[in-house]
Coordinates of C-alpha atoms in Angstrom, one line a residue:
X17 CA 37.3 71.6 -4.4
X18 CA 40.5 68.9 -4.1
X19 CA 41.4 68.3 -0.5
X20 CA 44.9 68.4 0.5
X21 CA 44.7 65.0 1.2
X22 CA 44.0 64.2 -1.9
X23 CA 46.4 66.1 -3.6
X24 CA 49.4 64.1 -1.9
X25 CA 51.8 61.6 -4.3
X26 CA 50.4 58.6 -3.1
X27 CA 46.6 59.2 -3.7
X28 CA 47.2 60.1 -7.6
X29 CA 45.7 57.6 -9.8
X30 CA 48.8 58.7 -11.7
X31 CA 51.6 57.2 -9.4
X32 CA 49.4 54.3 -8.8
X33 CA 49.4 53.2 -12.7
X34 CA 53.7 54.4 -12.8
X35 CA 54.5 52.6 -9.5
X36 CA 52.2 49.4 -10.7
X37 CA 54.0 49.3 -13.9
X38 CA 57.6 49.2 -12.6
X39 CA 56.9 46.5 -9.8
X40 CA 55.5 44.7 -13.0
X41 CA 58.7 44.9 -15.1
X42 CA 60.7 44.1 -11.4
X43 CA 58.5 40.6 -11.1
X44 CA 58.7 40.0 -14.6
X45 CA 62.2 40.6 -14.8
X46 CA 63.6 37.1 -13.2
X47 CA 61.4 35.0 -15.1
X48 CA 62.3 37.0 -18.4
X49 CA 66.1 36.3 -17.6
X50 CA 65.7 33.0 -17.5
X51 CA 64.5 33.1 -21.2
X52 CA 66.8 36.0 -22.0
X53 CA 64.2 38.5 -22.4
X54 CA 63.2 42.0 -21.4
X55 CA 60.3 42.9 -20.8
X56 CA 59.7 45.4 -23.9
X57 CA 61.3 41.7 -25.8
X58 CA 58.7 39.7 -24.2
X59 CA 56.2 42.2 -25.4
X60 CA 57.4 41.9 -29.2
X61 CA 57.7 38.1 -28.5
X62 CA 54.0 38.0 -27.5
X63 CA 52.7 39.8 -30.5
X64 CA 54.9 37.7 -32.8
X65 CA 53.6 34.4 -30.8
X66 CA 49.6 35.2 -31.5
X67 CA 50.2 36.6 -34.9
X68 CA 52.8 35.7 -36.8
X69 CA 54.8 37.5 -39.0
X70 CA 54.0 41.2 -39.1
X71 CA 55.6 44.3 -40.8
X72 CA 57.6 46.6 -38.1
X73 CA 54.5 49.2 -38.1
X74 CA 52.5 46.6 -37.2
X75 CA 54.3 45.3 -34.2
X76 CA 54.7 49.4 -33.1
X77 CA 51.3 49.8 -33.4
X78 CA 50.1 47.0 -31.5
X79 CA 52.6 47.8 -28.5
X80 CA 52.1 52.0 -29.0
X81 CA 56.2 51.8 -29.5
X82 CA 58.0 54.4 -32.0
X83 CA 60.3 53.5 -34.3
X84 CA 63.0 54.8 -32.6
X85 CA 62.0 52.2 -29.4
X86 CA 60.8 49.1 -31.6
X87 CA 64.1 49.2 -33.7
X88 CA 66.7 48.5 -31.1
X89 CA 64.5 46.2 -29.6
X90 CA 64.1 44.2 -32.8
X91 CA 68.1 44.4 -33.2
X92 CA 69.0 42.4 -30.0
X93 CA 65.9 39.5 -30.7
X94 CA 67.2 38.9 -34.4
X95 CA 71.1 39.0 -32.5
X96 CA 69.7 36.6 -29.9
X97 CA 68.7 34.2 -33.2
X98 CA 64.7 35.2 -32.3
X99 CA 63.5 36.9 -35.1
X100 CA 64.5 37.8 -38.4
X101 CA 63.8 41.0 -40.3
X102 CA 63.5 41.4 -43.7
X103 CA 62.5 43.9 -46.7
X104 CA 58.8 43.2 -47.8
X105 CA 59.5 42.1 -51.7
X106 CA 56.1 43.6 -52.6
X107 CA 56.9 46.5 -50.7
X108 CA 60.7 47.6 -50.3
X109 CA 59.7 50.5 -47.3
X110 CA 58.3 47.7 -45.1
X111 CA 60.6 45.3 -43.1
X112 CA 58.6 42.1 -41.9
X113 CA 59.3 40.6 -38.8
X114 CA 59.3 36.9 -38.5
X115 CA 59.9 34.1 -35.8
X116 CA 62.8 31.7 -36.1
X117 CA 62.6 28.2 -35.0
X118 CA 64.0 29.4 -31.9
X119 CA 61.9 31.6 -31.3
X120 CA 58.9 30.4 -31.7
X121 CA 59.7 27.2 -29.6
X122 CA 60.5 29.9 -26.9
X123 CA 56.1 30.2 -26.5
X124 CA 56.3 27.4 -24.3
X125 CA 57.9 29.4 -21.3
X126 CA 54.7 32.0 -21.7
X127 CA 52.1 29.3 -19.5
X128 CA 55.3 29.0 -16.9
X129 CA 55.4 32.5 -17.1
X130 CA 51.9 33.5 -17.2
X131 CA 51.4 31.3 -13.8
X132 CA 54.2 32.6 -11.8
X133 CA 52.6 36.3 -12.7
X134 CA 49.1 35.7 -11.9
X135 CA 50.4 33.9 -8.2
X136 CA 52.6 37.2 -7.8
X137 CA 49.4 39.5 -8.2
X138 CA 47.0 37.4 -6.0
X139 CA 44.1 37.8 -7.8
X140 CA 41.3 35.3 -9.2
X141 CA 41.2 35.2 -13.2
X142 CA 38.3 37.0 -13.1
X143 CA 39.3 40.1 -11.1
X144 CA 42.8 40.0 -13.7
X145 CA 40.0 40.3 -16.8
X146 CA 37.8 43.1 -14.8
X147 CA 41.0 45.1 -13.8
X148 CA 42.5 44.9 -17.5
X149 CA 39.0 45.7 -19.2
X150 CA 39.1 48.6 -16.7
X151 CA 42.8 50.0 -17.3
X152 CA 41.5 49.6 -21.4
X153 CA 39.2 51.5 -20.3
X154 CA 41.1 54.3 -18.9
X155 CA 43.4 53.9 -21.5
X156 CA 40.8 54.4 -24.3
X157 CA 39.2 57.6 -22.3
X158 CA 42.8 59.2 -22.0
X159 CA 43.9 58.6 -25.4
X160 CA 40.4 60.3 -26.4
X161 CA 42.0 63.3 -24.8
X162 CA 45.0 63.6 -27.5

């Protein structure tokens, strides 16, 4: 049986991930601006940064996005002179996503970035990689659920 206790908003696992998720996107937010980035852009960014070009797909599937989500995104980073998209010649259904010169001399705000986060959450490397493994974790067990 579930206590009452337990059952309150503040003791769901639930709210904890939602609630730790926005204050993430509020402390990222100030360093992103400086950049002129969101949050979801950064995200992009970051998979474009480690891997290069990459078909649309690609980037959705690494970041779980939809279509509908990625696209917009993608609009505003090739406005900002980020990115470019273009039709896959091989393949005329795929659009490949691509790093300007811009863009890709952007990756040296991540360390600045990267540093400012990991003073904001207080925490030693180490407990960072244990508490990530273990949110991959969950993440893996709930997507098991589907």
């Amino acid at each position: 049986m579930i206590s009452e206790d337990d059952k309150r908003l503040e003791r769901q696992l639930c709210f904890a991930v939602y609630a730790t998720a926005h204050a993430f996107t509020r402390a990222y937010k100030p360093l992103l601006d400086k950049i002129g980035l969101t949050y979801p852009q950064y995200l992009v960014m970051l998979v474009l940064w480690e891997k290069g070009c990459l078909p649309v797909k690609t980037i959705g599937e690494q970041l779980d996005l939809d279509s509908g989500t990625l696209s917009p995104l993608l609009k505003r980073l090739e406005q900002s002179g980020l990115i470019t998209r273009l039709r896959d010649p091989k393949d005329e259904r795929q659009v490949i996503v691509s790093l300007t010169k811009t863009g890709a001399a952007t990756r040296t705000e991540v360390d600045s970035i990267m540093m400012a986060m990991g003073n904001a959450v207080g925490y030693s490397m180490e407990d960072m990689a244990s508490l990530r493994d273990r949110l991959h974790l969950l993440r893996a067990n709930l997507a098991s659920v589907e």
